[in-house]
PDB file of N, CA and C in Angstrom:
ATOM      1  N   MET A   1      84.194  86.379  76.107  1.00  0.00           N
ATOM      2  CA  MET A   1      83.473  87.334  76.932  1.00  0.00           C
ATOM      3  C   MET A   1      84.148  87.422  78.304  1.00  0.00           C
ATOM      4  N   CYS A   2      84.310  88.620  78.836  1.00  0.00           N
ATOM      5  CA  CYS A   2      84.937  88.831  80.138  1.00  0.00           C
ATOM      6  C   CYS A   2      83.971  88.504  81.258  1.00  0.00           C
ATOM      7  N   GLU A   3      84.549  88.032  82.353  1.00  0.00           N
ATOM      8  CA  GLU A   3      83.771  87.774  83.560  1.00  0.00           C
ATOM      9  C   GLU A   3      83.239  89.099  84.102  1.00  0.00           C
ATOM     10  N   ALA A   4      82.008  89.093  84.618  1.00  0.00           N
ATOM     11  CA  ALA A   4      81.478  90.271  85.291  1.00  0.00           C
ATOM     12  C   ALA A   4      82.224  90.451  86.609  1.00  0.00           C
ATOM     13  N   TYR A   5      82.347  91.690  87.069  1.00  0.00           N
ATOM     14  CA  TYR A   5      83.008  91.961  88.340  1.00  0.00           C
ATOM     15  C   TYR A   5      82.200  91.318  89.459  1.00  0.00           C
ATOM     16  N   GLU A   6      82.898  90.573  90.311  1.00  0.00           N
ATOM     17  CA  GLU A   6      82.261  89.975  91.481  1.00  0.00           C
ATOM     18  C   GLU A   6      83.343  89.726  92.522  1.00  0.00           C
ATOM     19  N   GLU A   7      83.163  90.263  93.719  1.00  0.00           N
ATOM     20  CA  GLU A   7      84.117  90.006  94.796  1.00  0.00           C
ATOM     21  C   GLU A   7      83.840  88.602  95.312  1.00  0.00           C
ATOM     22  N   THR A   8      84.730  87.673  94.942  1.00  0.00           N
ATOM     23  CA  THR A   8      84.522  86.265  95.246  1.00  0.00           C
ATOM     24  C   THR A   8      85.855  85.557  95.424  1.00  0.00           C
ATOM     25  N   THR A   9      85.819  84.443  96.132  1.00  0.00           N
ATOM     26  CA  THR A   9      87.014  83.625  96.300  1.00  0.00           C
ATOM     27  C   THR A   9      86.624  82.157  96.226  1.00  0.00           C
ATOM     28  N   HIS A  10      87.615  81.326  96.016  1.00  0.00           N
ATOM     29  CA  HIS A  10      87.402  79.877  95.944  1.00  0.00           C
ATOM     30  C   HIS A  10      88.746  79.219  96.246  1.00  0.00           C
ATOM     31  N   ASP A  11      88.730  78.072  96.913  1.00  0.00           N
ATOM     32  CA  ASP A  11      89.981  77.368  97.221  1.00  0.00           C
ATOM     33  C   ASP A  11      90.799  77.068  95.968  1.00  0.00           C
ATOM     34  N   ASP A  12      90.148  76.819  94.858  1.00  0.00           N
ATOM     35  CA  ASP A  12      90.859  76.520  93.617  1.00  0.00           C
ATOM     36  C   ASP A  12      91.684  77.701  93.119  1.00  0.00           C
ATOM     37  N   TYR A  13      91.287  78.936  93.449  1.00  0.00           N
ATOM     38  CA  TYR A  13      92.044  80.106  92.988  1.00  0.00           C
ATOM     39  C   TYR A  13      93.480  80.041  93.503  1.00  0.00           C
ATOM     40  N   ALA A  14      93.649  79.761  94.779  1.00  0.00           N
ATOM     41  CA  ALA A  14      94.993  79.701  95.360  1.00  0.00           C
ATOM     42  C   ALA A  14      95.797  78.547  94.761  1.00  0.00           C
ATOM     43  N   ARG A  15      95.174  77.401  94.612  1.00  0.00           N
ATOM     44  CA  ARG A  15      95.889  76.244  94.027  1.00  0.00           C
ATOM     45  C   ARG A  15      96.334  76.537  92.598  1.00  0.00           C
ATOM     46  N   GLU A  16      95.455  77.125  91.807  1.00  0.00           N
ATOM     47  CA  GLU A  16      95.810  77.408  90.412  1.00  0.00           C
ATOM     48  C   GLU A  16      96.887  78.488  90.323  1.00  0.00           C
ATOM     49  N   ALA A  17      96.769  79.530  91.142  1.00  0.00           N
ATOM     50  CA  ALA A  17      97.778  80.592  91.123  1.00  0.00           C
ATOM     51  C   ALA A  17      99.139  80.046  91.541  1.00  0.00           C
ATOM     52  N   ALA A  18      99.158  79.171  92.544  1.00  0.00           N
ATOM     53  CA  ALA A  18     100.424  78.576  92.989  1.00  0.00           C
ATOM     54  C   ALA A  18     101.083  77.787  91.857  1.00  0.00           C
ATOM     55  N   ALA A  19     100.281  77.192  90.998  1.00  0.00           N
ATOM     56  CA  ALA A  19     100.816  76.387  89.900  1.00  0.00           C
ATOM     57  C   ALA A  19     101.207  77.227  88.680  1.00  0.00           C
ATOM     58  N   THR A  20     100.610  78.412  88.511  1.00  0.00           N
ATOM     59  CA  THR A  20     100.820  79.168  87.273  1.00  0.00           C
ATOM     60  C   THR A  20     101.582  80.473  87.435  1.00  0.00           C
ATOM     61  N   PHE A  21     101.670  81.016  88.655  1.00  0.00           N
ATOM     62  CA  PHE A  21     102.357  82.288  88.847  1.00  0.00           C
ATOM     63  C   PHE A  21     103.864  82.065  88.903  1.00  0.00           C
ATOM     64  N   ALA A  22     104.607  83.050  88.427  1.00  0.00           N
ATOM     65  CA  ALA A  22     106.066  83.044  88.517  1.00  0.00           C
ATOM     66  C   ALA A  22     106.475  84.152  89.479  1.00  0.00           C
ATOM     67  N   ALA A  23     107.529  83.906  90.238  1.00  0.00           N
ATOM     68  CA  ALA A  23     108.051  84.904  91.168  1.00  0.00           C
ATOM     69  C   ALA A  23     109.407  85.372  90.678  1.00  0.00           C
ATOM     70  N   THR A  24     109.584  86.699  90.629  1.00  0.00           N
ATOM     71  CA  THR A  24     110.843  87.296  90.194  1.00  0.00           C
ATOM     72  C   THR A  24     111.269  88.332  91.221  1.00  0.00           C
ATOM     73  N   GLU A  25     112.508  88.225  91.717  1.00  0.00           N
ATOM     74  CA  GLU A  25     113.010  89.244  92.634  1.00  0.00           C
ATOM     75  C   GLU A  25     113.327  90.490  91.815  1.00  0.00           C
ATOM     76  N   ILE A  26     112.602  91.578  92.081  1.00  0.00           N
ATOM     77  CA  ILE A  26     112.813  92.801  91.306  1.00  0.00           C
ATOM     78  C   ILE A  26     113.795  93.744  91.992  1.00  0.00           C
ATOM     79  N   ARG A  27     114.021  93.535  93.287  1.00  0.00           N
ATOM     80  CA  ARG A  27     115.056  94.234  94.064  1.00  0.00           C
ATOM     81  C   ARG A  27     115.164  93.490  95.375  1.00  0.00           C
ATOM     82  N   PRO A  28     116.247  93.648  96.098  1.00  0.00           N
ATOM     83  CA  PRO A  28     116.359  92.946  97.382  1.00  0.00           C
ATOM     84  C   PRO A  28     115.169  93.282  98.285  1.00  0.00           C
ATOM     85  N   GLY A  29     114.515  92.244  98.786  1.00  0.00           N
ATOM     86  CA  GLY A  29     113.373  92.430  99.667  1.00  0.00           C
ATOM     87  C   GLY A  29     112.039  92.590  98.976  1.00  0.00           C
ATOM     88  N   THR A  30     112.015  92.558  97.638  1.00  0.00           N
ATOM     89  CA  THR A  30     110.754  92.686  96.898  1.00  0.00           C
ATOM     90  C   THR A  30     110.703  91.670  95.768  1.00  0.00           C
ATOM     91  N   VAL A  31     109.623  90.902  95.769  1.00  0.00           N
ATOM     92  CA  VAL A  31     109.390  89.901  94.725  1.00  0.00           C
ATOM     93  C   VAL A  31     108.125  90.295  93.975  1.00  0.00           C
ATOM     94  N   GLU A  32     108.114  90.063  92.676  1.00  0.00           N
ATOM     95  CA  GLU A  32     106.906  90.309  91.883  1.00  0.00           C
ATOM     96  C   GLU A  32     106.328  88.972  91.457  1.00  0.00           C
ATOM     97  N   LEU A  33     105.063  88.752  91.806  1.00  0.00           N
ATOM     98  CA  LEU A  33     104.343  87.578  91.334  1.00  0.00           C
ATOM     99  C   LEU A  33     103.635  87.963  90.044  1.00  0.00           C
ATOM    100  N   ALA A  34     103.718  87.121  89.039  1.00  0.00           N
ATOM    101  CA  ALA A  34     103.080  87.411  87.755  1.00  0.00           C
ATOM    102  C   ALA A  34     102.415  86.149  87.235  1.00  0.00           C
ATOM    103  N   GLY A  35     101.216  86.325  86.714  1.00  0.00           N
ATOM    104  CA  GLY A  35     100.501  85.194  86.141  1.00  0.00           C
ATOM    105  C   GLY A  35      99.067  85.540  85.823  1.00  0.00           C
ATOM    106  N   PRO A  36      98.329  84.566  85.295  1.00  0.00           N
ATOM    107  CA  PRO A  36      96.932  84.815  84.939  1.00  0.00           C
ATOM    108  C   PRO A  36      96.018  84.670  86.156  1.00  0.00           C
ATOM    109  N   CYS A  37      95.050  85.559  86.260  1.00  0.00           N
ATOM    110  CA  CYS A  37      94.045  85.445  87.323  1.00  0.00           C
ATOM    111  C   CYS A  37      93.332  84.110  87.145  1.00  0.00           C
ATOM    112  N   PRO A  38      93.174  83.338  88.209  1.00  0.00           N
ATOM    113  CA  PRO A  38      92.513  82.042  88.070  1.00  0.00           C
ATOM    114  C   PRO A  38      91.021  82.137  87.746  1.00  0.00           C
ATOM    115  N   ARG A  39      90.428  83.302  87.894  1.00  0.00           N
ATOM    116  CA  ARG A  39      88.999  83.454  87.572  1.00  0.00           C
ATOM    117  C   ARG A  39      88.795  83.976  86.153  1.00  0.00           C
ATOM    118  N   CYS A  40      89.442  85.107  85.829  1.00  0.00           N
ATOM    119  CA  CYS A  40      89.173  85.735  84.529  1.00  0.00           C
ATOM    120  C   CYS A  40      90.282  85.518  83.497  1.00  0.00           C
ATOM    121  N   ARG A  41      91.430  84.975  83.942  1.00  0.00           N
ATOM    122  CA  ARG A  41      92.584  84.686  83.088  1.00  0.00           C
ATOM    123  C   ARG A  41      93.348  85.926  82.631  1.00  0.00           C
ATOM    124  N   GLY A  42      92.991  87.104  83.153  1.00  0.00           N
ATOM    125  CA  GLY A  42      93.723  88.322  82.821  1.00  0.00           C
ATOM    126  C   GLY A  42      95.093  88.309  83.470  1.00  0.00           C
ATOM    127  N   LEU A  43      96.122  88.803  82.776  1.00  0.00           N
ATOM    128  CA  LEU A  43      97.483  88.844  83.300  1.00  0.00           C
ATOM    129  C   LEU A  43      97.563  89.879  84.416  1.00  0.00           C
ATOM    130  N   MET A  44      98.199  89.495  85.523  1.00  0.00           N
ATOM    131  CA  MET A  44      98.331  90.406  86.650  1.00  0.00           C
ATOM    132  C   MET A  44      99.719  90.324  87.252  1.00  0.00           C
ATOM    133  N   PHE A  45     100.124  91.401  87.903  1.00  0.00           N
ATOM    134  CA  PHE A  45     101.424  91.516  88.554  1.00  0.00           C
ATOM    135  C   PHE A  45     101.190  91.981  89.982  1.00  0.00           C
ATOM    136  N   VAL A  46     101.806  91.288  90.951  1.00  0.00           N
ATOM    137  CA  VAL A  46     101.598  91.591  92.361  1.00  0.00           C
ATOM    138  C   VAL A  46     102.958  91.734  93.040  1.00  0.00           C
ATOM    139  N   PRO A  47     103.318  92.954  93.505  1.00  0.00           N
ATOM    140  CA  PRO A  47     104.563  93.094  94.250  1.00  0.00           C
ATOM    141  C   PRO A  47     104.370  92.581  95.683  1.00  0.00           C
ATOM    142  N   VAL A  48     105.372  91.876  96.191  1.00  0.00           N
ATOM    143  CA  VAL A  48     105.334  91.334  97.552  1.00  0.00           C
ATOM    144  C   VAL A  48     106.625  91.729  98.260  1.00  0.00           C
ATOM    145  N   VAL A  49     106.502  92.399  99.386  1.00  0.00           N
ATOM    146  CA  VAL A  49     107.671  92.767 100.176  1.00  0.00           C
ATOM    147  C   VAL A  49     108.048  91.547 101.009  1.00  0.00           C
ATOM    148  N   THR A  50     109.276  91.066 100.821  1.00  0.00           N
ATOM    149  CA  THR A  50     109.725  89.858 101.517  1.00  0.00           C
ATOM    150  C   THR A  50     110.696  90.166 102.649  1.00  0.00           C
ATOM    151  N   GLY A  51     111.148  91.391 102.737  1.00  0.00           N
ATOM    152  CA  GLY A  51     112.079  91.752 103.790  1.00  0.00           C
ATOM    153  C   GLY A  51     111.986  93.232 104.080  1.00  0.00           C
ATOM    154  N   THR A  52     112.395  93.612 105.281  1.00  0.00           N
ATOM    155  CA  THR A  52     112.398  95.023 105.647  1.00  0.00           C
ATOM    156  C   THR A  52     113.749  95.378 106.232  1.00  0.00           C
ATOM    157  N   TYR A  53     114.004  96.651 106.311  1.00  0.00           N
ATOM    158  CA  TYR A  53     115.265  97.138 106.846  1.00  0.00           C
ATOM    159  C   TYR A  53     114.949  98.227 107.853  1.00  0.00           C
ATOM    160  N   LYS A  54     115.502  98.109 109.021  1.00  0.00           N
ATOM    161  CA  LYS A  54     115.338  99.134 110.045  1.00  0.00           C
ATOM    162  C   LYS A  54     116.716  99.723 110.313  1.00  0.00           C
ATOM    163  N   SER A  55     116.854 101.030 110.128  1.00  0.00           N
ATOM    164  CA  SER A  55     118.175 101.636 110.268  1.00  0.00           C
ATOM    165  C   SER A  55     118.542 101.965 111.707  1.00  0.00           C
ATOM    166  N   LEU A  56     117.579 102.301 112.560  1.00  0.00           N
ATOM    167  CA  LEU A  56     117.874 102.650 113.940  1.00  0.00           C
ATOM    168  C   LEU A  56     116.990 101.844 114.879  1.00  0.00           C
ATOM    169  N   PRO A  57     117.562 101.360 115.975  1.00  0.00           N
ATOM    170  CA  PRO A  57     116.713 100.640 116.924  1.00  0.00           C
ATOM    171  C   PRO A  57     115.745 101.612 117.598  1.00  0.00           C
ATOM    172  N   LEU A  58     114.512 101.189 117.788  1.00  0.00           N
ATOM    173  CA  LEU A  58     113.514 102.029 118.432  1.00  0.00           C
ATOM    174  C   LEU A  58     113.555 101.881 119.949  1.00  0.00           C
ATOM    175  N   PHE A  59     114.080 100.785 120.423  1.00  0.00           N
ATOM    176  CA  PHE A  59     114.134 100.513 121.851  1.00  0.00           C
ATOM    177  C   PHE A  59     115.564 100.141 122.238  1.00  0.00           C
ATOM    178  N   ARG A  60     115.945 100.462 123.460  1.00  0.00           N
ATOM    179  CA  ARG A  60     117.271 100.090 123.949  1.00  0.00           C
ATOM    180  C   ARG A  60     117.328  98.605 124.286  1.00  0.00           C
ATOM    181  N   ARG A  61     116.239  98.046 124.760  1.00  0.00           N
ATOM    182  CA  ARG A  61     116.230  96.624 125.090  1.00  0.00           C
ATOM    183  C   ARG A  61     115.627  95.842 123.927  1.00  0.00           C
ATOM    184  N   SER A  62     116.016  94.614 123.811  1.00  0.00           N
ATOM    185  CA  SER A  62     115.526  93.773 122.711  1.00  0.00           C
ATOM    186  C   SER A  62     114.292  93.004 123.164  1.00  0.00           C
ATOM    187  N   PRO A  63     113.162  93.210 122.498  1.00  0.00           N
ATOM    188  CA  PRO A  63     111.988  92.417 122.835  1.00  0.00           C
ATOM    189  C   PRO A  63     112.160  90.986 122.330  1.00  0.00           C
ATOM    190  N   ALA A  64     111.419  90.072 122.940  1.00  0.00           N
ATOM    191  CA  ALA A  64     111.474  88.679 122.485  1.00  0.00           C
ATOM    192  C   ALA A  64     110.980  88.612 121.043  1.00  0.00           C
ATOM    193  N   PRO A  65     111.684  87.885 120.193  1.00  0.00           N
ATOM    194  CA  PRO A  65     111.237  87.798 118.795  1.00  0.00           C
ATOM    195  C   PRO A  65     109.930  87.022 118.695  1.00  0.00           C
ATOM    196  N   ALA A  66     109.077  87.491 117.799  1.00  0.00           N
ATOM    197  CA  ALA A  66     107.812  86.800 117.555  1.00  0.00           C
ATOM    198  C   ALA A  66     108.094  85.552 116.740  1.00  0.00           C
ATOM    199  N   PRO A  67     107.371  84.469 116.999  1.00  0.00           N
ATOM    200  CA  PRO A  67     107.588  83.263 116.198  1.00  0.00           C
ATOM    201  C   PRO A  67     107.209  83.524 114.739  1.00  0.00           C
ATOM    202  N   ALA A  68     108.038  83.049 113.853  1.00  0.00           N
ATOM    203  CA  ALA A  68     107.769  83.228 112.425  1.00  0.00           C
ATOM    204  C   ALA A  68     106.715  82.225 111.975  1.00  0.00           C
ATOM    205  N   PRO A  69     105.803  82.667 111.106  1.00  0.00           N
ATOM    206  CA  PRO A  69     104.824  81.716 110.597  1.00  0.00           C
ATOM    207  C   PRO A  69     105.512  80.650 109.755  1.00  0.00           C
ATOM    208  N   ALA A  70     104.982  79.443 109.779  1.00  0.00           N
ATOM    209  CA  ALA A  70     105.568  78.338 109.021  1.00  0.00           C
ATOM    210  C   ALA A  70     105.608  78.657 107.538  1.00  0.00           C
ATOM    211  N   GLU A  71     104.517  79.114 106.997  1.00  0.00           N
ATOM    212  CA  GLU A  71     104.428  79.516 105.585  1.00  0.00           C
ATOM    213  C   GLU A  71     103.660  80.821 105.523  1.00  0.00           C
ATOM    214  N   PRO A  72     104.328  81.924 105.195  1.00  0.00           N
ATOM    215  CA  PRO A  72     103.588  83.177 105.091  1.00  0.00           C
ATOM    216  C   PRO A  72     102.559  83.096 103.965  1.00  0.00           C
ATOM    217  N   ALA A  73     101.437  83.752 104.161  1.00  0.00           N
ATOM    218  CA  ALA A  73     100.384  83.787 103.146  1.00  0.00           C
ATOM    219  C   ALA A  73     100.205  85.232 102.689  1.00  0.00           C
ATOM    220  N   GLU A  74     100.186  85.431 101.406  1.00  0.00           N
ATOM    221  CA  GLU A  74     100.035  86.761 100.820  1.00  0.00           C
ATOM    222  C   GLU A  74      98.610  86.909 100.273  1.00  0.00           C
ATOM    223  N   PRO A  75      97.861  87.913 100.769  1.00  0.00           N
ATOM    224  CA  PRO A  75      96.547  88.147 100.174  1.00  0.00           C
ATOM    225  C   PRO A  75      96.735  88.677  98.750  1.00  0.00           C
ATOM    226  N   VAL A  76      96.038  88.099  97.809  1.00  0.00           N
ATOM    227  CA  VAL A  76      96.144  88.489  96.405  1.00  0.00           C
ATOM    228  C   VAL A  76      94.750  88.836  95.891  1.00  0.00           C
ATOM    229  N   VAL A  77      94.668  89.946  95.167  1.00  0.00           N
ATOM    230  CA  VAL A  77      93.420  90.399  94.557  1.00  0.00           C
ATOM    231  C   VAL A  77      93.705  90.574  93.075  1.00  0.00           C
ATOM    232  N   CYS A  78      92.772  90.160  92.228  1.00  0.00           N
ATOM    233  CA  CYS A  78      92.962  90.337  90.786  1.00  0.00           C
ATOM    234  C   CYS A  78      93.163  91.817  90.476  1.00  0.00           C
ATOM    235  N   THR A  79      94.229  92.104  89.746  1.00  0.00           N
ATOM    236  CA  THR A  79      94.536  93.476  89.336  1.00  0.00           C
ATOM    237  C   THR A  79      94.681  93.580  87.822  1.00  0.00           C
ATOM    238  N   CYS A  80      94.077  92.633  87.104  1.00  0.00           N
ATOM    239  CA  CYS A  80      94.217  92.652  85.641  1.00  0.00           C
ATOM    240  C   CYS A  80      93.623  93.946  85.080  1.00  0.00           C
ATOM    241  N   GLU A  81      93.985  94.269  83.871  1.00  0.00           N
ATOM    242  CA  GLU A  81      93.508  95.489  83.232  1.00  0.00           C
ATOM    243  C   GLU A  81      92.325  95.225  82.296  1.00  0.00           C
ATOM    244  N   GLY A  82      91.787  93.997  82.334  1.00  0.00           N
ATOM    245  CA  GLY A  82      90.651  93.671  81.473  1.00  0.00           C
ATOM    246  C   GLY A  82      89.390  94.408  81.881  1.00  0.00           C
ATOM    247  N   GLU A  83      88.447  94.499  80.950  1.00  0.00           N
ATOM    248  CA  GLU A  83      87.162  95.138  81.228  1.00  0.00           C
ATOM    249  C   GLU A  83      86.237  94.107  81.855  1.00  0.00           C
ATOM    250  N   HIS A  84      85.606  94.485  82.970  1.00  0.00           N
ATOM    251  CA  HIS A  84      84.686  93.593  83.665  1.00  0.00           C
ATOM    252  C   HIS A  84      83.391  94.348  83.937  1.00  0.00           C
ATOM    253  N   PRO A  85      82.284  93.934  83.310  1.00  0.00           N
ATOM    254  CA  PRO A  85      81.007  94.618  83.526  1.00  0.00           C
ATOM    255  C   PRO A  85      80.677  94.692  85.018  1.00  0.00           C
ATOM    256  N   GLY A  86      80.219  95.851  85.461  1.00  0.00           N
ATOM    257  CA  GLY A  86      79.848  96.040  86.855  1.00  0.00           C
ATOM    258  C   GLY A  86      80.997  96.415  87.757  1.00  0.00           C
ATOM    259  N   SER A  87      82.194  96.638  87.190  1.00  0.00           N
ATOM    260  CA  SER A  87      83.361  96.995  87.994  1.00  0.00           C
ATOM    261  C   SER A  87      83.173  98.375  88.614  1.00  0.00           C
ATOM    262  N   PRO A  88      83.436  98.521  89.930  1.00  0.00           N
ATOM    263  CA  PRO A  88      83.320  99.838  90.567  1.00  0.00           C
ATOM    264  C   PRO A  88      84.271 100.853  89.932  1.00  0.00           C
ATOM    265  N   GLU A  89      83.873 102.089  89.931  1.00  0.00           N
ATOM    266  CA  GLU A  89      84.670 103.186  89.379  1.00  0.00           C
ATOM    267  C   GLU A  89      86.059 103.204  90.019  1.00  0.00           C
ATOM    268  N   GLY A  90      87.093 103.271  89.190  1.00  0.00           N
ATOM    269  CA  GLY A  90      88.457 103.382  89.675  1.00  0.00           C
ATOM    270  C   GLY A  90      89.108 102.078  90.104  1.00  0.00           C
ATOM    271  N   ARG A  91      88.430 100.959  89.956  1.00  0.00           N
ATOM    272  CA  ARG A  91      89.002  99.659  90.338  1.00  0.00           C
ATOM    273  C   ARG A  91      89.402  98.879  89.095  1.00  0.00           C
ATOM    274  N   SER A  92      90.452  98.085  89.262  1.00  0.00           N
ATOM    275  CA  SER A  92      90.840  97.181  88.189  1.00  0.00           C
ATOM    276  C   SER A  92      90.597  95.757  88.679  1.00  0.00           C
ATOM    277  N   GLY A  93      90.602  94.814  87.774  1.00  0.00           N
ATOM    278  CA  GLY A  93      90.430  93.409  88.136  1.00  0.00           C
ATOM    279  C   GLY A  93      88.985  92.960  88.096  1.00  0.00           C
ATOM    280  N   CYS A  94      88.828  91.648  88.285  1.00  0.00           N
ATOM    281  CA  CYS A  94      87.495  91.033  88.203  1.00  0.00           C
ATOM    282  C   CYS A  94      86.838  90.849  89.568  1.00  0.00           C
ATOM    283  N   GLY A  95      87.583  91.141  90.654  1.00  0.00           N
ATOM    284  CA  GLY A  95      87.040  90.998  91.999  1.00  0.00           C
ATOM    285  C   GLY A  95      87.468  89.726  92.705  1.00  0.00           C
ATOM    286  N   ALA A  96      88.151  88.829  92.018  1.00  0.00           N
ATOM    287  CA  ALA A  96      88.601  87.580  92.639  1.00  0.00           C
ATOM    288  C   ALA A  96      89.702  87.866  93.650  1.00  0.00           C
ATOM    289  N   TYR A  97      89.719  87.094  94.734  1.00  0.00           N
ATOM    290  CA  TYR A  97      90.776  87.223  95.728  1.00  0.00           C
ATOM    291  C   TYR A  97      91.036  85.869  96.370  1.00  0.00           C
ATOM    292  N   TRP A  98      92.263  85.723  96.930  1.00  0.00           N
ATOM    293  CA  TRP A  98      92.660  84.469  97.568  1.00  0.00           C
ATOM    294  C   TRP A  98      93.914  84.700  98.386  1.00  0.00           C
ATOM    295  N   LEU A  99      94.288  83.728  99.190  1.00  0.00           N
ATOM    296  CA  LEU A  99      95.545  83.751  99.941  1.00  0.00           C
ATOM    297  C   LEU A  99      96.520  82.814  99.260  1.00  0.00           C
ATOM    298  N   LEU A 100      97.682  83.324  98.918  1.00  0.00           N
ATOM    299  CA  LEU A 100      98.710  82.529  98.272  1.00  0.00           C
ATOM    300  C   LEU A 100      99.808  82.257  99.282  1.00  0.00           C
ATOM    301  N   ARG A 101     100.060  81.001  99.580  1.00  0.00           N
ATOM    302  CA  ARG A 101     101.106  80.617 100.540  1.00  0.00           C
ATOM    303  C   ARG A 101     102.455  80.708  99.841  1.00  0.00           C
ATOM    304  N   LEU A 102     103.381  81.431 100.467  1.00  0.00           N
ATOM    305  CA  LEU A 102     104.697  81.643  99.878  1.00  0.00           C
ATOM    306  C   LEU A 102     105.713  80.775 100.606  1.00  0.00           C
ATOM    307  N   ALA A 103     106.465  80.024  99.852  1.00  0.00           N
ATOM    308  CA  ALA A 103     107.499  79.171 100.416  1.00  0.00           C
ATOM    309  C   ALA A 103     108.848  79.828 100.186  1.00  0.00           C
ATOM    310  N   ALA A 104     109.722  79.770 101.171  1.00  0.00           N
ATOM    311  CA  ALA A 104     111.066  80.313 101.014  1.00  0.00           C
ATOM    312  C   ALA A 104     111.835  79.462 100.009  1.00  0.00           C
ATOM    313  N   SER A 105     112.656  80.144  99.203  1.00  0.00           N
ATOM    314  CA  SER A 105     113.441  79.387  98.216  1.00  0.00           C
ATOM    315  C   SER A 105     114.904  79.449  98.523  1.00  0.00           C
TER     316      SER A 105
END
């Protein structure tokens, strides 16, 4: 039986996703995370932009660079295609969400 739709989070979701998701670079600057939702177990795919490219400088002077976060965190929402009772019209997934910490490789 599928989980009913519920917008919910739990610390275990991030831990389980970190252990079960695979990351694949699909093009330079974009990684796809793939794995089972830790709540409903439906397979999901999440594109993550890891780099950007700016072709022209917007300013003549260089602003001070912002400090980089130690470990970037990516907000992840279940996007599985499974059926979930009570799901809002036009939405996919079971409603689970979490922050996944991404480590540079």
